[in-house]
Amino acid sequence: MHAFGEVKYTGHEELTVRVESNGAVSWSIPNLYESTCQFDLSNYPFDSQTCTVPFYVTLFRPSEIFFNISRNIANMLIYSPNGLWDVTETQIYTTINAIQFQEVRLTVSMKRRSAYYISSLILPICFLSFLQLFVFMMPHESGERVGFAVTVLLAVAVYLTLVQDKLPEDSQPSVAYLSYKLLVDFIIGIFNVVGVIMGLRFYHREEVDVSKLSQLFYRVMFRQSYRRKVRDVEKLSAEDVTGINTTYALTWKDIGMAIDRFCFILSGLSLALCNLVYFIVVAS
């Protein structure tokens, strides 16, 4: 806990005291205290925080002054609910600090209200990440594949910037897992852009001969389709054999579509694994 502000006396002379018939004198001293806490933002925006505010009287040893705690929880009768945090638990206790002064410590446990972040941050990020997959379903002749992939990549970069702006620069004890998730989504987006460019390069290749390695890659990605083509060739009559090469031979367009399928599967698995790991880590 880090307190800030100048040191000043608590109470002032204008405050009245209450004297009971049995001789007990009580003096209620209202004051406003402002402090900051070291937050753990690992699970942001599903995080819970605990802040401890210590109070002690200087220059008095425990043998000279003793704090008697009448209740171990804070009085919440005049507490006004906060729109960002929900107070889940409070605790009041005494302890001896490092300089041998008795302290009264107020511990407040809070949980962030995450409904706003789910609707405006988490869901858009998840939908946006899976939107990247549809770039591999666009027709090659449309001419918009690279533009679409770059646009989605920039949108992910914008959300990454927004999240970083909302979080403090302190990386202790850990950076928010949401930042790591967005970074992985950004890397996957870069891979998608590269995959789209490579697929278009092979799809519009003008050479006739397809290398054996490319043919093997196509057979791995379209194994069922390749077998079906082989069976269709076997059904042809002898006089139709002359048309086999032009009708069923692999072209670079086929290789381009095989690259699209490979990138679609790899990107989809990566995004699903990224989201699954993130929600498992946050839930735990």
XYZ file of N, CA and C in Angstrom, residues 147-278:
396
model
N -6.324 -7.201 -48.499
C -6.879 -6.041 -47.809
C -7.708 -6.432 -46.600
N -8.498 -7.491 -46.735
C -9.312 -7.969 -45.613
C -8.423 -8.462 -44.477
N -7.384 -9.244 -44.796
C -6.494 -9.774 -43.761
C -5.766 -8.654 -43.030
N -5.294 -7.647 -43.770
C -4.583 -6.534 -43.140
C -5.537 -5.705 -42.284
N -6.768 -5.527 -42.730
C -7.741 -4.746 -41.959
C -8.042 -5.403 -40.618
N -8.249 -6.702 -40.621
C -8.509 -7.419 -39.368
C -7.279 -7.369 -38.469
N -6.098 -7.487 -39.065
C -4.868 -7.405 -38.283
C -4.738 -6.044 -37.606
N -5.060 -4.983 -38.306
C -5.006 -3.651 -37.715
C -6.053 -3.489 -36.619
N -7.218 -4.106 -36.786
C -8.248 -4.032 -35.745
C -7.763 -4.710 -34.457
N -7.096 -5.855 -34.591
C -6.533 -6.526 -33.413
C -5.465 -5.647 -32.759
N -4.656 -4.971 -33.593
C -3.627 -4.074 -33.049
C -4.261 -2.907 -32.299
N -5.407 -2.403 -32.778
C -6.101 -1.314 -32.092
C -6.592 -1.769 -30.722
N -7.174 -2.966 -30.646
C -7.636 -3.480 -29.350
C -6.458 -3.713 -28.417
N -5.331 -4.162 -28.952
C -4.143 -4.338 -28.119
C -3.693 -3.012 -27.531
N -3.764 -1.953 -28.327
C -3.403 -0.624 -27.840
C -4.386 -0.131 -26.779
N -5.678 -0.379 -26.996
C -6.683 0.050 -26.024
C -6.483 -0.629 -24.677
N -6.203 -1.923 -24.695
C -5.994 -2.650 -23.442
C -4.750 -2.128 -22.732
N -3.670 -1.876 -23.480
C -2.445 -1.379 -22.868
C -2.649 0.011 -22.267
N -3.492 0.831 -22.892
C -3.748 2.166 -22.352
C -4.524 2.119 -21.048
N -5.376 1.098 -20.863
C -6.172 0.990 -19.653
C -5.381 0.424 -18.477
N -4.274 -0.244 -18.759
C -3.505 -0.896 -17.710
C -2.301 -0.051 -17.334
N -1.876 -0.112 -16.077
C -0.660 0.603 -15.681
C 0.570 -0.055 -16.289
N 1.667 0.702 -16.353
C 2.880 0.182 -16.962
C 3.631 -0.783 -16.049
N 3.245 -0.845 -14.803
C 3.907 -1.748 -13.862
C 3.645 -3.186 -14.264
N 4.692 -3.989 -14.384
C 4.560 -5.388 -14.794
C 4.658 -6.347 -13.623
N 4.609 -5.833 -12.384
C 4.656 -6.682 -11.209
C 3.274 -6.836 -10.609
N 2.858 -8.020 -10.170
C 3.609 -9.268 -10.264
C 3.545 -9.931 -11.636
N 2.614 -9.513 -12.495
C 2.528 -10.121 -13.816
C 1.739 -9.205 -14.741
N 2.038 -9.308 -16.028
C 1.274 -8.579 -17.025
C -0.066 -9.283 -17.212
N -1.098 -8.521 -17.570
C -2.437 -9.092 -17.757
C -2.400 -10.178 -18.822
N -3.070 -11.300 -18.526
C -3.125 -12.396 -19.495
C -3.832 -11.973 -20.777
N -4.724 -10.992 -20.685
C -5.411 -10.502 -21.873
C -4.425 -9.888 -22.860
N -3.375 -9.259 -22.359
C -2.357 -8.693 -23.247
C -1.627 -9.792 -24.002
N -1.322 -10.898 -23.304
C -0.680 -12.028 -23.977
C -1.604 -12.622 -25.039
N -2.900 -12.724 -24.713
C -3.844 -13.281 -25.675
C -3.913 -12.421 -26.935
N -3.988 -11.094 -26.758
C -4.035 -10.206 -27.910
C -2.737 -10.257 -28.710
N -1.616 -10.440 -28.027
C -0.343 -10.561 -28.729
C -0.320 -11.823 -29.591
N -0.836 -12.929 -29.049
C -0.915 -14.167 -29.838
C -1.864 -13.985 -31.018
N -3.022 -13.321 -30.787
C -3.942 -13.047 -31.901
C -3.268 -12.204 -32.973
N -2.446 -11.252 -32.555
C -1.740 -10.401 -33.515
C -0.736 -11.221 -34.328
N -0.031 -12.136 -33.666
C 0.927 -12.991 -34.380
C 0.198 -13.897 -35.363
N -0.946 -14.447 -34.946
C -1.743 -15.282 -35.856
C -2.227 -14.460 -37.036
N -2.598 -13.192 -36.790
C -3.015 -12.319 -37.884
C -1.894 -12.088 -38.884
N -0.662 -11.931 -38.390
C 0.488 -11.784 -39.291
C 0.675 -13.054 -40.119
N 0.546 -14.200 -39.463
C 0.647 -15.472 -40.186
C -0.432 -15.576 -41.264
N -1.631 -15.098 -40.970
C -2.710 -15.152 -41.962
C -2.396 -14.272 -43.174
N -1.851 -13.085 -42.924
C -1.486 -12.209 -44.041
C -0.437 -12.885 -44.926
N 0.576 -13.470 -44.292
C 1.617 -14.168 -45.060
C 1.021 -15.350 -45.814
N 0.122 -16.111 -45.143
C -0.498 -17.252 -45.796
C -1.344 -16.854 -46.999
N -2.076 -15.745 -46.888
C -2.890 -15.267 -48.006
C -2.009 -14.868 -49.186
N -0.919 -14.177 -48.894
C -0.020 -13.749 -49.963
C 0.613 -14.959 -50.654
N 1.039 -15.944 -49.867
C 1.633 -17.141 -50.466
C 0.605 -17.913 -51.280
N -0.626 -18.023 -50.767
C -1.665 -18.721 -51.515
C -1.971 -18.050 -52.840
N -2.050 -16.716 -52.843
C -2.302 -15.988 -54.090
C -1.138 -16.122 -55.056
N 0.070 -16.155 -54.526
C 1.245 -16.282 -55.407
C 1.226 -17.618 -56.147
N 0.878 -18.692 -55.448
C 0.819 -19.999 -56.100
C -0.417 -20.123 -56.988
N -1.524 -19.528 -56.549
C -2.764 -19.651 -57.319
C -2.633 -18.994 -58.697
N -1.934 -17.893 -58.780
C -1.795 -17.168 -60.045
C -0.475 -17.471 -60.749
N 0.159 -18.549 -60.357
C 1.415 -18.929 -61.005
C 1.127 -19.445 -62.409
N 1.955 -19.062 -63.360
C 1.689 -19.383 -64.758
C 2.399 -20.645 -65.223
N 3.386 -21.147 -64.483
C 4.083 -22.345 -64.921
C 3.125 -23.530 -64.986
N 3.429 -24.464 -65.865
C 2.558 -25.629 -66.076
C 2.928 -26.763 -65.142
N 4.204 -27.054 -65.034
C 4.657 -28.199 -64.243
C 4.550 -27.900 -62.755
N 3.974 -28.859 -62.024
C 3.851 -28.776 -60.570
C 4.878 -29.708 -59.955
N 5.682 -29.207 -59.056
C 6.738 -30.027 -58.455
C 6.143 -31.188 -57.668
N 6.942 -32.223 -57.503
C 6.472 -33.402 -56.778
C 6.180 -33.080 -55.319
N 6.984 -32.189 -54.718
C 6.738 -31.808 -53.326
C 5.395 -31.102 -53.189
N 5.063 -30.245 -54.169
C 3.771 -29.558 -54.143
C 2.631 -30.549 -54.341
N 2.827 -31.541 -55.212
C 1.802 -32.570 -55.402
C 1.578 -33.371 -54.119
N 2.677 -33.685 -53.415
C 2.547 -34.399 -52.144
C 1.802 -33.565 -51.112
N 2.094 -32.270 -51.076
C 1.396 -31.376 -50.159
C -0.105 -31.338 -50.468
N -0.465 -31.306 -51.745
C -1.879 -31.294 -52.132
C -2.548 -32.601 -51.721
N -1.868 -33.710 -51.892
C -2.452 -35.004 -51.541
C -2.695 -35.117 -50.040
N -1.821 -34.492 -49.251
C -2.019 -34.517 -47.798
C -3.220 -33.670 -47.399
N -3.378 -32.499 -48.040
C -4.447 -31.582 -47.664
C -5.796 -31.987 -48.250
N -5.823 -32.610 -49.433
C -7.072 -33.001 -50.090
C -7.034 -34.495 -50.399
N -6.790 -35.285 -49.403
C -6.606 -36.716 -49.637
C -7.861 -37.356 -50.214
N -9.022 -37.047 -49.674
C -10.265 -37.636 -50.176
C -10.559 -37.175 -51.598
N -10.375 -35.901 -51.885
C -10.621 -35.385 -53.224
C -9.667 -36.011 -54.226
N -8.417 -36.214 -53.819
C -7.437 -36.796 -54.733
C -7.814 -38.234 -55.056
N -8.229 -39.002 -54.060
C -8.638 -40.386 -54.302
C -9.849 -40.441 -55.219
N -10.770 -39.512 -55.013
C -11.944 -39.489 -55.870
C -11.542 -39.210 -57.318
N -10.600 -38.321 -57.517
C -10.130 -38.047 -58.861
C -9.458 -39.267 -59.469
N -8.682 -39.999 -58.672
C -8.025 -41.196 -59.184
C -9.052 -42.235 -59.597
N -10.100 -42.418 -58.796
C -11.141 -43.389 -59.148
C -11.857 -42.968 -60.429
N -12.095 -41.659 -60.579
C -12.743 -41.191 -61.802
C -11.877 -41.459 -63.021
N -10.574 -41.333 -62.885
C -9.684 -41.598 -64.007
C -9.730 -43.066 -64.384
N -9.794 -43.950 -63.381
C -9.830 -45.380 -63.656
C -11.091 -45.791 -64.388
N -12.168 -45.018 -64.237
C -13.420 -45.353 -64.902
C -13.442 -44.907 -66.370
N -12.478 -44.085 -66.767
C -12.488 -43.591 -68.130
C -12.168 -44.709 -69.109
N -12.724 -44.600 -70.281
C -12.439 -45.568 -71.338
C -11.092 -45.260 -71.968
N -10.613 -46.180 -72.789
C -9.291 -46.021 -73.382
C -9.217 -44.816 -74.286
N -10.318 -44.513 -75.010
C -10.277 -43.372 -75.914
C -10.289 -42.037 -75.178
N -10.614 -42.047 -73.865
C -10.620 -40.801 -73.110
C -9.323 -40.548 -72.355
N -8.390 -41.497 -72.492
C -7.144 -41.366 -71.743
C -6.369 -40.129 -72.158
N -6.539 -39.727 -73.406
C -5.793 -38.562 -73.880
C -6.183 -37.284 -73.147
N -7.337 -37.269 -72.553
C -7.769 -36.062 -71.847
C -7.487 -36.081 -70.371
N -6.801 -37.114 -69.915
C -6.551 -37.221 -68.471
C -5.656 -36.093 -67.978
N -4.592 -35.819 -68.731
C -3.625 -34.825 -68.263
C -4.242 -33.443 -68.145
N -5.067 -33.065 -69.097
C -5.633 -31.733 -69.064
C -6.796 -31.632 -68.082
N -7.479 -32.735 -67.826
C -8.666 -32.674 -66.974
C -8.336 -32.895 -65.502
N -7.416 -33.834 -65.222
C -7.193 -34.240 -63.840
C -5.795 -33.937 -63.325
N -4.918 -33.428 -64.137
C -3.586 -33.097 -63.650
C -3.659 -31.903 -62.699
N -2.811 -31.935 -61.652
C -2.811 -30.844 -60.679
C -2.230 -29.585 -61.307
N -2.802 -28.456 -60.929
C -2.312 -27.158 -61.371
C -1.903 -26.343 -60.154
N -1.280 -25.200 -60.430
C -0.866 -24.348 -59.325
C -2.061 -23.744 -58.602
N -3.193 -23.657 -59.264
C -4.403 -23.212 -58.577
C -4.793 -24.195 -57.481
N -4.631 -25.489 -57.769
C -4.902 -26.494 -56.740
C -3.952 -26.336 -55.560
N -2.697 -26.036 -55.835
C -1.721 -25.849 -54.762
C -2.083 -24.615 -53.932
N -2.540 -23.556 -54.625
C -2.972 -22.365 -53.898
C -4.132 -22.649 -52.962
N -5.088 -23.452 -53.411
C -6.214 -23.824 -52.550
C -5.767 -24.726 -51.415
N -4.769 -25.575 -51.660
C -4.231 -26.421 -50.589
C -3.562 -25.568 -49.516
N -2.871 -24.514 -49.920
C -2.249 -23.603 -48.946
C -3.328 -22.907 -48.124
N -4.425 -22.520 -48.777
C -5.532 -21.898 -48.044
C -6.099 -22.846 -46.994
N -6.284 -24.091 -47.359
C -6.826 -25.060 -46.390
C -5.853 -25.269 -45.242
N -4.572 -25.384 -45.557
C -3.573 -25.572 -44.499
C -3.574 -24.386 -43.532
N -3.581 -23.164 -44.074
C -3.578 -21.972 -43.223
C -4.872 -21.860 -42.426
N -5.997 -22.237 -43.032
C -7.284 -22.188 -42.331
C -7.284 -23.139 -41.142
N -6.809 -24.358 -41.348
C -6.797 -25.344 -40.256
C -5.832 -24.919 -39.160
N -4.613 -24.511 -39.549
C -3.610 -24.134 -38.547
C -4.030 -22.889 -37.780
N -4.564 -21.901 -38.484
C -5.002 -20.675 -37.818
C -6.198 -20.938 -36.911
N -7.145 -21.751 -37.364
C -8.312 -22.062 -36.545
C -7.937 -22.794 -35.275
N -7.041 -23.775 -35.375
C -6.602 -24.507 -34.186
C -5.844 -23.592 -33.234
N -5.025 -22.695 -33.785
C -4.253 -21.785 -32.939
C -5.165 -20.824 -32.188
N -6.168 -20.274 -32.882
C -7.094 -19.349 -32.233
C -7.934 -20.053 -31.177
N -8.417 -21.251 -31.495
C -9.217 -22.006 -30.522
C -8.390 -22.341 -29.286
N -7.141 -22.754 -29.495
C -6.269 -23.093 -28.366
C -5.945 -21.850 -27.546
N -5.707 -20.721 -28.212
C -5.399 -19.475 -27.506
C -6.565 -19.048 -26.617
N -7.775 -19.063 -27.170
C -8.945 -18.663 -26.381
C -9.225 -19.650 -25.259
N -9.054 -20.947 -25.529
C -9.306 -21.951 -24.505
C -8.336 -21.805 -23.344
N -7.050 -21.641 -23.650
C -6.047 -21.488 -22.593
C -6.309 -20.224 -21.787
N -6.694 -19.134 -22.462
C -6.946 -17.878 -21.755
C -8.087 -18.024 -20.760
